[in-house]
PDB file of C-alpha atoms in Angstrom:
ATOM      1  CA  MET A 489      -5.951  47.088  30.219  1.00 89.00           C
ATOM      2  CA  PHE A 490      -6.430  43.361  29.669  1.00 95.00           C
ATOM      3  CA  ILE A 491      -9.071  41.347  27.937  1.00 96.00           C
ATOM      4  CA  TRP A 492      -8.708  37.879  29.400  1.00 98.00           C
ATOM      5  CA  LEU A 493      -9.129  34.775  27.266  1.00 98.00           C
ATOM      6  CA  ALA A 494      -9.946  32.427  30.109  1.00 98.00           C
ATOM      7  CA  SER A 495     -10.695  28.725  30.009  1.00 97.00           C
ATOM      8  CA  TYR A 496     -10.076  25.405  31.640  1.00 97.00           C
ATOM      9  CA  PRO A 497      -7.117  23.701  29.896  1.00 94.00           C
ATOM     10  CA  LYS A 498      -7.831  22.090  26.499  1.00 91.00           C
ATOM     11  CA  SER A 499     -11.083  23.964  25.972  1.00 94.00           C
ATOM     12  CA  GLY A 500     -10.263  25.657  22.669  1.00 90.00           C
ATOM     13  CA  ASN A 501      -8.330  28.673  23.935  1.00 92.00           C
ATOM     14  CA  THR A 502      -5.584  28.202  21.346  1.00 87.00           C
ATOM     15  CA  MET A 503      -8.069  27.937  18.519  1.00 89.00           C
ATOM     16  CA  LEU A 504      -9.703  31.203  19.571  1.00 94.00           C
ATOM     17  CA  ARG A 505      -6.312  32.891  19.990  1.00 92.00           C
ATOM     18  CA  SER A 506      -5.405  31.790  16.475  1.00 92.00           C
ATOM     19  CA  MET A 507      -8.567  33.323  15.080  1.00 94.00           C
ATOM     20  CA  LEU A 508      -8.095  36.582  16.991  1.00 97.00           C
ATOM     21  CA  VAL A 509      -4.450  37.129  16.080  1.00 96.00           C
ATOM     22  CA  SER A 510      -5.062  36.368  12.416  1.00 95.00           C
ATOM     23  CA  TYR A 511      -7.822  38.982  12.269  1.00 97.00           C
ATOM     24  CA  LEU A 512      -6.470  41.607  14.676  1.00 96.00           C
ATOM     25  CA  PHE A 513      -2.695  41.323  14.278  1.00 95.00           C
ATOM     26  CA  SER A 514      -2.168  40.642  10.574  1.00 95.00           C
ATOM     27  CA  ASN A 515      -2.630  42.658   7.420  1.00 93.00           C
ATOM     28  CA  ASN A 516      -4.455  39.980   5.463  1.00 95.00           C
ATOM     29  CA  GLY A 517      -6.095  37.715   8.051  1.00 95.00           C
ATOM     30  CA  ILE A 518      -3.908  34.713   7.257  1.00 94.00           C
ATOM     31  CA  PHE A 519      -2.749  32.835  10.339  1.00 90.00           C
ATOM     32  CA  ASP A 520       0.818  31.908  11.155  1.00 88.00           C
ATOM     33  CA  PHE A 521       2.193  30.539  14.435  1.00 85.00           C
ATOM     34  CA  ASP A 522       4.408  33.616  14.878  1.00 88.00           C
ATOM     35  CA  LEU A 523       1.266  35.740  15.226  1.00 92.00           C
ATOM     36  CA  ILE A 524       0.138  33.891  18.328  1.00 90.00           C
ATOM     37  CA  LYS A 525       2.950  35.548  20.298  1.00 90.00           C
ATOM     38  CA  ASN A 526       0.805  38.697  20.287  1.00 93.00           C
ATOM     39  CA  ILE A 527      -1.280  37.130  23.046  1.00 93.00           C
ATOM     40  CA  LYS A 528       0.773  36.398  26.144  1.00 90.00           C
ATOM     41  CA  GLN A 529      -0.004  33.671  28.628  1.00 91.00           C
ATOM     42  CA  PHE A 530      -0.435  34.334  32.330  1.00 94.00           C
ATOM     43  CA  PRO A 531       1.152  33.347  34.596  1.00 94.00           C
ATOM     44  CA  THR A 532       4.546  32.467  33.122  1.00 91.00           C
ATOM     45  CA  THR A 533       7.972  32.283  34.689  1.00 92.00           C
ATOM     46  CA  ASP A 534       9.555  35.108  32.707  1.00 91.00           C
ATOM     47  CA  LEU A 535       6.925  37.687  33.713  1.00 92.00           C
ATOM     48  CA  PHE A 536       7.609  37.071  37.408  1.00 94.00           C
ATOM     49  CA  GLU A 537      11.385  36.842  37.088  1.00 93.00           C
ATOM     50  CA  GLN A 538      11.422  40.188  35.250  1.00 92.00           C
ATOM     51  CA  ASN A 539       9.867  41.687  38.369  1.00 93.00           C
ATOM     52  CA  GLY A 540      12.436  40.154  40.712  1.00 94.00           C
ATOM     53  CA  ILE A 541      10.047  37.625  42.230  1.00 95.00           C
ATOM     54  CA  ASN A 542      11.350  34.298  43.507  1.00 93.00           C
ATOM     55  CA  ILE A 543       9.459  31.816  41.336  1.00 91.00           C
ATOM     56  CA  HIS A 544      10.357  28.971  43.703  1.00 89.00           C
ATOM     57  CA  ASP A 545       8.398  30.588  46.540  1.00 93.00           C
ATOM     58  CA  GLU A 546       4.812  29.947  45.559  1.00 92.00           C
ATOM     59  CA  ARG A 547       3.355  32.228  48.235  1.00 93.00           C
ATOM     60  CA  GLU A 548       5.457  35.097  46.903  1.00 95.00           C
ATOM     61  CA  VAL A 549       4.309  34.338  43.373  1.00 95.00           C
ATOM     62  CA  ILE A 550       0.636  34.456  44.383  1.00 96.00           C
ATOM     63  CA  LYS A 551       1.143  37.659  46.401  1.00 96.00           C
ATOM     64  CA  ASN A 552       2.589  39.379  43.343  1.00 96.00           C
ATOM     65  CA  TYR A 553       0.010  38.562  40.679  1.00 97.00           C
ATOM     66  CA  LEU A 554      -1.280  42.140  40.673  1.00 96.00           C
ATOM     67  CA  LYS A 555       2.223  43.607  40.738  1.00 95.00           C
ATOM     68  CA  VAL A 556       3.188  41.636  37.642  1.00 95.00           C
ATOM     69  CA  GLN A 557      -0.018  42.595  35.875  1.00 95.00           C
ATOM     70  CA  ALA A 558       0.644  46.236  36.730  1.00 93.00           C
ATOM     71  CA  SER A 559       4.110  45.960  35.184  1.00 92.00           C
ATOM     72  CA  ILE A 560       2.712  44.916  31.808  1.00 90.00           C
ATOM     73  CA  ASN A 561      -0.529  46.877  31.929  1.00 87.00           C
ATOM     74  CA  GLN A 562      -0.601  49.840  29.603  1.00 74.00           C
ATOM     75  CA  LYS A 563      -3.636  51.946  30.438  1.00 64.00           C
ATOM     76  CA  ASN A 564      -3.942  53.446  26.968  1.00 66.00           C
ATOM     77  CA  SER A 565      -3.757  50.170  25.084  1.00 80.00           C
ATOM     78  CA  ILE A 566      -5.740  46.955  25.084  1.00 85.00           C
ATOM     79  CA  GLN A 567      -3.870  43.699  25.529  1.00 92.00           C
ATOM     80  CA  PHE A 568      -5.097  40.128  25.472  1.00 96.00           C
ATOM     81  CA  LEU A 569      -3.922  37.626  28.064  1.00 96.00           C
ATOM     82  CA  LYS A 570      -4.595  33.909  27.971  1.00 95.00           C
ATOM     83  CA  THR A 571      -5.102  32.083  31.247  1.00 96.00           C
ATOM     84  CA  HIS A 572      -6.231  28.704  32.530  1.00 95.00           C
ATOM     85  CA  SER A 573      -6.462  29.920  36.135  1.00 96.00           C
ATOM     86  CA  TYR A 574      -9.745  30.208  37.911  1.00 97.00           C
ATOM     87  CA  LEU A 575     -10.567  33.681  39.210  1.00 96.00           C
ATOM     88  CA  PHE A 576      -9.155  33.010  42.643  1.00 93.00           C
ATOM     89  CA  ASN A 577      -8.563  34.877  45.852  1.00 93.00           C
ATOM     90  CA  ILE A 578      -5.935  32.963  47.807  1.00 93.00           C
ATOM     91  CA  GLU A 579      -5.139  34.323  51.289  1.00 92.00           C
ATOM     92  CA  ASN A 580      -6.571  37.709  50.230  1.00 94.00           C
ATOM     93  CA  ASN A 581      -4.445  37.726  47.087  1.00 95.00           C
ATOM     94  CA  PRO A 582      -6.736  38.164  44.054  1.00 96.00           C
ATOM     95  CA  PHE A 583      -5.937  36.799  40.620  1.00 96.00           C
ATOM     96  CA  THR A 584      -6.763  40.167  39.019  1.00 96.00           C
ATOM     97  CA  ASN A 585      -8.920  43.271  39.532  1.00 94.00           C
ATOM     98  CA  LEU A 586     -10.755  45.942  37.577  1.00 92.00           C
ATOM     99  CA  ASP A 587      -7.722  48.245  37.610  1.00 91.00           C
ATOM    100  CA  HIS A 588      -6.164  45.863  35.113  1.00 93.00           C
ATOM    101  CA  THR A 589      -9.125  44.072  33.563  1.00 94.00           C
ATOM    102  CA  LEU A 590     -11.344  45.417  30.814  1.00 95.00           C
ATOM    103  CA  GLY A 591     -13.305  42.206  30.350  1.00 97.00           C
ATOM    104  CA  VAL A 592     -13.191  38.446  29.845  1.00 98.00           C
ATOM    105  CA  ILE A 593     -14.002  36.067  27.025  1.00 98.00           C
ATOM    106  CA  TYR A 594     -14.593  32.688  28.636  1.00 98.00           C
ATOM    107  CA  ILE A 595     -14.247  29.574  26.467  1.00 97.00           C
ATOM    108  CA  VAL A 596     -15.999  26.494  27.816  1.00 98.00           C
ATOM    109  CA  ARG A 597     -15.963  22.930  26.515  1.00 96.00           C
ATOM    110  CA  ASP A 598     -17.727  19.714  27.473  1.00 97.00           C
ATOM    111  CA  PRO A 599     -15.507  18.268  30.245  1.00 97.00           C
ATOM    112  CA  ARG A 600     -15.873  14.762  28.817  1.00 97.00           C
ATOM    113  CA  SER A 601     -14.239  15.952  25.597  1.00 94.00           C
ATOM    114  CA  ILE A 602     -11.556  17.706  27.637  1.00 95.00           C
ATOM    115  CA  VAL A 603     -10.573  14.370  29.188  1.00 95.00           C
ATOM    116  CA  ILE A 604      -9.827  12.923  25.742  1.00 92.00           C
ATOM    117  CA  SER A 605      -7.849  15.968  24.591  1.00 88.00           C
ATOM    118  CA  SER A 606      -5.994  16.570  27.852  1.00 88.00           C
ATOM    119  CA  SER A 607      -5.015  12.927  28.278  1.00 88.00           C
ATOM    120  CA  ASN A 608      -3.348  13.013  24.874  1.00 83.00           C
ATOM    121  CA  HIS A 609      -1.712  16.379  25.629  1.00 76.00           C
ATOM    122  CA  ASN A 610      -0.252  15.164  28.930  1.00 77.00           C
ATOM    123  CA  ASN A 611       0.248  11.538  27.858  1.00 83.00           C
ATOM    124  CA  CYS A 612      -1.705  10.211  30.821  1.00 87.00           C
ATOM    125  CA  PRO A 613      -4.675   7.863  31.378  1.00 93.00           C
ATOM    126  CA  HIS A 614      -8.257   9.089  31.139  1.00 95.00           C
ATOM    127  CA  LYS A 615      -8.821   8.284  34.813  1.00 97.00           C
ATOM    128  CA  GLU A 616      -5.968  10.546  35.898  1.00 96.00           C
ATOM    129  CA  THR A 617      -7.348  13.422  33.825  1.00 95.00           C
ATOM    130  CA  THR A 618     -10.847  12.829  35.196  1.00 97.00           C
ATOM    131  CA  ASP A 619      -9.453  13.016  38.739  1.00 97.00           C
ATOM    132  CA  GLN A 620      -7.734  16.320  37.874  1.00 96.00           C
ATOM    133  CA  ILE A 621     -10.901  17.858  36.434  1.00 96.00           C
ATOM    134  CA  ILE A 622     -12.951  16.876  39.483  1.00 98.00           C
ATOM    135  CA  GLN A 623     -10.363  17.522  42.207  1.00 96.00           C
ATOM    136  CA  GLY A 624      -8.723  20.628  40.745  1.00 94.00           C
ATOM    137  CA  ALA A 625      -5.131  20.301  41.919  1.00 92.00           C
ATOM    138  CA  PRO A 626      -2.603  22.959  40.819  1.00 92.00           C
ATOM    139  CA  ILE A 627      -0.585  22.091  37.736  1.00 89.00           C
ATOM    140  CA  LYS A 628       2.783  23.130  36.412  1.00 77.00           C
ATOM    141  CA  GLY A 629       2.828  25.462  33.428  1.00 63.00           C
ATOM    142  CA  ASP A 630       4.186  24.447  30.039  1.00 56.00           C
ATOM    143  CA  SER A 631       7.785  23.432  29.419  1.00 49.00           C
ATOM    144  CA  LYS A 632       8.930  27.056  29.627  1.00 55.00           C
ATOM    145  CA  SER A 633       7.174  27.817  32.902  1.00 61.00           C
ATOM    146  CA  ALA A 634       8.101  26.784  36.429  1.00 71.00           C
ATOM    147  CA  VAL A 635       5.206  28.576  38.134  1.00 87.00           C
ATOM    148  CA  PHE A 636       2.032  26.781  39.093  1.00 92.00           C
ATOM    149  CA  ILE A 637      -1.310  27.325  37.400  1.00 93.00           C
ATOM    150  CA  TYR A 638      -4.473  27.071  39.473  1.00 96.00           C
ATOM    151  CA  PRO A 639      -7.248  25.861  37.170  1.00 96.00           C
ATOM    152  CA  GLY A 640      -9.393  24.626  40.027  1.00 97.00           C
ATOM    153  CA  THR A 641     -12.077  22.143  39.075  1.00 98.00           C
ATOM    154  CA  TRP A 642     -13.741  22.356  35.668  1.00 98.00           C
ATOM    155  CA  GLY A 643     -16.950  23.670  37.245  1.00 98.00           C
ATOM    156  CA  GLY A 644     -15.171  25.994  39.647  1.00 97.00           C
ATOM    157  CA  ASN A 645     -13.172  27.520  36.810  1.00 98.00           C
ATOM    158  CA  TYR A 646     -16.315  28.132  34.767  1.00 98.00           C
ATOM    159  CA  ASN A 647     -18.294  29.584  37.675  1.00 98.00           C
ATOM    160  CA  SER A 648     -15.525  31.860  38.948  1.00 97.00           C
ATOM    161  CA  TRP A 649     -15.247  33.990  35.825  1.00 97.00           C
ATOM    162  CA  LYS A 650     -19.007  34.649  35.777  1.00 96.00           C
ATOM    163  CA  SER A 651     -18.442  37.471  38.258  1.00 93.00           C
ATOM    164  CA  PHE A 652     -17.712  39.749  35.290  1.00 96.00           C
ATOM    165  CA  LYS A 653     -21.183  39.029  33.928  1.00 94.00           C
ATOM    166  CA  SER A 654     -22.864  41.361  36.428  1.00 92.00           C
ATOM    167  CA  ILE A 655     -20.864  44.330  35.123  1.00 93.00           C
ATOM    168  CA  GLN A 656     -21.400  43.385  31.469  1.00 93.00           C
ATOM    169  CA  LYS A 657     -17.754  42.586  30.846  1.00 96.00           C
ATOM    170  CA  TYR A 658     -18.223  38.874  30.173  1.00 98.00           C
ATOM    171  CA  LEU A 659     -18.761  36.838  27.027  1.00 98.00           C
ATOM    172  CA  LEU A 660     -19.305  33.099  27.195  1.00 98.00           C
ATOM    173  CA  VAL A 661     -18.183  31.125  24.147  1.00 97.00           C
ATOM    174  CA  LYS A 662     -18.865  27.422  23.830  1.00 97.00           C
ATOM    175  CA  TYR A 663     -16.189  25.509  21.943  1.00 93.00           C
ATOM    176  CA  GLU A 664     -18.905  23.432  20.343  1.00 94.00           C
ATOM    177  CA  ASP A 665     -20.597  26.562  18.944  1.00 94.00           C
ATOM    178  CA  LEU A 666     -17.324  27.712  17.405  1.00 91.00           C
ATOM    179  CA  ILE A 667     -17.028  24.358  15.683  1.00 90.00           C
ATOM    180  CA  LEU A 668     -20.618  24.337  14.396  1.00 92.00           C
ATOM    181  CA  ASP A 669     -20.900  27.978  13.287  1.00 94.00           C
ATOM    182  CA  LYS A 670     -17.452  29.511  13.387  1.00 93.00           C
ATOM    183  CA  GLU A 671     -18.278  32.698  11.488  1.00 96.00           C
ATOM    184  CA  LYS A 672     -21.349  33.650  13.527  1.00 97.00           C
ATOM    185  CA  TYR A 673     -19.694  33.240  16.907  1.00 97.00           C
ATOM    186  CA  PHE A 674     -16.389  34.783  15.887  1.00 97.00           C
ATOM    187  CA  VAL A 675     -18.193  37.903  14.656  1.00 97.00           C
ATOM    188  CA  ASN A 676     -19.991  38.032  18.019  1.00 97.00           C
ATOM    189  CA  ILE A 677     -16.601  37.894  19.743  1.00 97.00           C
ATOM    190  CA  LEU A 678     -15.224  40.713  17.603  1.00 97.00           C
ATOM    191  CA  LYS A 679     -18.293  42.839  18.362  1.00 97.00           C
ATOM    192  CA  PHE A 680     -17.836  42.207  22.085  1.00 97.00           C
ATOM    193  CA  ILE A 681     -14.194  43.302  21.906  1.00 97.00           C
ATOM    194  CA  HIS A 682     -15.071  46.494  20.050  1.00 95.00           C
ATOM    195  CA  ASN A 683     -17.820  47.205  22.564  1.00 95.00           C
ATOM    196  CA  LEU A 684     -15.374  46.847  25.456  1.00 94.00           C
ATOM    197  CA  LYS A 685     -12.988  49.200  23.669  1.00 91.00           C
ATOM    198  CA  LYS A 686     -15.889  51.600  22.960  1.00 92.00           C
ATOM    199  CA  VAL A 687     -15.078  51.863  19.267  1.00 92.00           C
ATOM    200  CA  ASP A 688     -17.335  51.354  16.270  1.00 93.00           C
ATOM    201  CA  PHE A 689     -17.280  47.885  14.778  1.00 93.00           C
ATOM    202  CA  VAL A 690     -16.638  47.681  11.042  1.00 93.00           C
ATOM    203  CA  LEU A 691     -16.203  44.153   9.732  1.00 95.00           C
ATOM    204  CA  ASP A 692     -13.488  43.484   7.172  1.00 96.00           C
ATOM    205  CA  LYS A 693     -15.186  40.634   5.304  1.00 96.00           C
ATOM    206  CA  LYS A 694     -12.153  39.564   3.288  1.00 96.00           C
ATOM    207  CA  LYS A 695      -9.938  39.509   6.347  1.00 96.00           C
ATOM    208  CA  LEU A 696     -12.609  37.613   8.260  1.00 97.00           C
ATOM    209  CA  GLN A 697     -12.844  34.948   5.582  1.00 96.00           C
ATOM    210  CA  ASN A 698      -9.065  34.546   5.460  1.00 96.00           C
ATOM    211  CA  SER A 699      -9.013  34.234   9.223  1.00 95.00           C
ATOM    212  CA  LEU A 700     -11.720  31.574   9.243  1.00 94.00           C
ATOM    213  CA  ASP A 701     -10.107  29.622   6.400  1.00 92.00           C
ATOM    214  CA  SER A 702      -6.535  29.739   7.698  1.00 89.00           C
ATOM    215  CA  THR A 703      -7.549  28.586  11.197  1.00 89.00           C
ATOM    216  CA  ASN A 704      -9.501  25.598   9.976  1.00 84.00           C
ATOM    217  CA  PHE A 705      -8.552  22.707  12.286  1.00 77.00           C
ATOM    218  CA  ASN A 706      -7.108  20.603   9.483  1.00 79.00           C
ATOM    219  CA  LYS A 707      -4.963  23.534   8.349  1.00 77.00           C
ATOM    220  CA  LEU A 708      -3.699  24.058  11.889  1.00 77.00           C
ATOM    221  CA  GLN A 709      -2.788  20.377  12.011  1.00 79.00           C
ATOM    222  CA  ASP A 710      -0.923  20.667   8.709  1.00 77.00           C
ATOM    223  CA  LEU A 711       0.869  23.813   9.853  1.00 73.00           C
ATOM    224  CA  GLU A 712       1.979  22.096  13.053  1.00 77.00           C
ATOM    225  CA  LYS A 713       3.256  19.144  11.026  1.00 72.00           C
ATOM    226  CA  LYS A 714       5.232  21.378   8.667  1.00 67.00           C
ATOM    227  CA  LYS A 715       6.562  24.027  11.050  1.00 63.00           C
ATOM    228  CA  GLY A 716       6.095  22.619  14.525  1.00 64.00           C
ATOM    229  CA  PHE A 717       4.362  24.454  17.355  1.00 63.00           C
ATOM    230  CA  GLU A 718       6.317  25.664  20.363  1.00 60.00           C
ATOM    231  CA  GLU A 719       3.381  25.017  22.702  1.00 60.00           C
ATOM    232  CA  SER A 720       3.341  21.310  21.809  1.00 59.00           C
ATOM    233  CA  PRO A 721       4.231  19.274  24.923  1.00 57.00           C
ATOM    234  CA  ILE A 722       7.165  16.885  25.148  1.00 62.00           C
ATOM    235  CA  ASP A 723       6.632  13.211  25.868  1.00 56.00           C
ATOM    236  CA  LYS A 724       8.800  12.611  28.954  1.00 62.00           C
ATOM    237  CA  THR A 725       9.400   9.001  27.948  1.00 64.00           C
ATOM    238  CA  SER A 726      10.317   9.358  24.292  1.00 64.00           C
ATOM    239  CA  GLY A 727      11.467  12.980  24.288  1.00 63.00           C
ATOM    240  CA  LYS A 728       9.373  13.602  21.195  1.00 62.00           C
ATOM    241  CA  LYS A 729       6.752  16.271  20.777  1.00 61.00           C
ATOM    242  CA  ILE A 730       3.123  15.283  21.273  1.00 59.00           C
ATOM    243  CA  LYS A 731       0.714  16.526  18.630  1.00 58.00           C
ATOM    244  CA  PHE A 732      -1.009  19.670  19.960  1.00 64.00           C
ATOM    245  CA  PHE A 733      -3.829  19.768  17.419  1.00 65.00           C
ATOM    246  CA  TYR A 734      -5.033  16.257  18.133  1.00 61.00           C
ATOM    247  CA  LEU A 735      -8.657  15.467  17.221  1.00 62.00           C
ATOM    248  CA  GLY A 736     -10.583  18.737  17.309  1.00 61.00           C
ATOM    249  CA  PRO A 737     -14.092  18.195  15.888  1.00 68.00           C
ATOM    250  CA  LYS A 738     -13.415  14.435  15.680  1.00 67.00           C
ATOM    251  CA  ASN A 739     -13.150  14.194  19.460  1.00 66.00           C
ATOM    252  CA  ASP A 740     -16.110  11.920  20.248  1.00 82.00           C
ATOM    253  CA  TRP A 741     -15.964  11.261  23.981  1.00 90.00           C
ATOM    254  CA  SER A 742     -19.023   8.966  23.766  1.00 89.00           C
ATOM    255  CA  LYS A 743     -16.929   6.432  21.831  1.00 90.00           C
ATOM    256  CA  MET A 744     -13.613   7.006  23.594  1.00 88.00           C
ATOM    257  CA  LEU A 745     -14.386   7.583  27.281  1.00 93.00           C
ATOM    258  CA  ASP A 746     -15.283   4.797  29.679  1.00 95.00           C
ATOM    259  CA  LYS A 747     -18.867   5.080  30.907  1.00 96.00           C
ATOM    260  CA  SER A 748     -17.800   5.019  34.545  1.00 97.00           C
ATOM    261  CA  LEU A 749     -15.632   8.118  33.996  1.00 97.00           C
ATOM    262  CA  SER A 750     -18.265  10.059  32.062  1.00 97.00           C
ATOM    263  CA  SER A 751     -20.772   9.252  34.825  1.00 98.00           C
ATOM    264  CA  ARG A 752     -18.374  10.586  37.474  1.00 98.00           C
ATOM    265  CA  ILE A 753     -17.994  13.831  35.551  1.00 98.00           C
ATOM    266  CA  GLU A 754     -21.738  14.197  35.004  1.00 98.00           C
ATOM    267  CA  LYS A 755     -22.393  13.649  38.703  1.00 98.00           C
ATOM    268  CA  ALA A 756     -19.691  16.079  39.824  1.00 98.00           C
ATOM    269  CA  PHE A 757     -20.788  18.881  37.485  1.00 98.00           C
ATOM    270  CA  GLN A 758     -24.472  18.160  36.990  1.00 98.00           C
ATOM    271  CA  ASN A 759     -25.617  21.761  37.531  1.00 98.00           C
ATOM    272  CA  GLU A 760     -23.027  23.340  35.245  1.00 98.00           C
ATOM    273  CA  MET A 761     -23.441  20.747  32.500  1.00 98.00           C
ATOM    274  CA  MET A 762     -27.223  21.126  32.555  1.00 98.00           C
ATOM    275  CA  GLU A 763     -26.868  24.909  32.450  1.00 98.00           C
ATOM    276  CA  LEU A 764     -24.630  24.639  29.388  1.00 98.00           C
ATOM    277  CA  GLY A 765     -26.746  22.001  27.647  1.00 97.00           C
ATOM    278  CA  TYR A 766     -24.146  19.239  27.873  1.00 97.00           C
ATOM    279  CA  ILE A 767     -26.580  16.895  29.623  1.00 95.00           C
TER     280      ILE A 767
END
């Protein structure tokens, strides 16, 4: 069964994955980029090719989402899957179902901050990123993936995953909360996971502290500088890698984003941003 780590792109999914793998998949709680491989991304090209699906036929890809999930689903074990897709149903083809899904941790971030981070990640203007967030066009996966990802709009992505809330299989995590009180909210996440798994929660305080310390944003930046990070995008013009861990807590959209663009975002997602306390 899967626990989804779902989010709109550049919302802090990688930071949360880093925290989880350091605590759950290491002996001492100290993070290393190799650990992050314990949480697969979905969809990716290799998962579909392994199931004999033509990745160049997008309708076939969408029709086989559940088949691919079934191929990697192990009923007696809990796996985490990262996704930036909204919880869609395209031509009666669902993104996932309860046969495969144990629950979802949804990471949300102020869309105005996302524009700053995503524009750096994709080396594109703020206006282009704002258009993407509001219009919700499909995007290509990372450099290793030829399949499309369907994030939808920022608001549509956020709203879609709420369907798990009614069956108590949903935890909302605000990126901003993780930044302000990392320990409190990470412990809440660990408790949620243990509750889904129906096992008693016993906190390893030393491991927790190592996890929190080793996934400090500045340390992740230093680690990327020293070792590189395979998820860092490539600048198509220069051929050089773009820094993945860019600004983090220093991302101040109010000083970096044109007022006309922030106003467009606030108008488009007024209800969601008010609900989340962003406006």
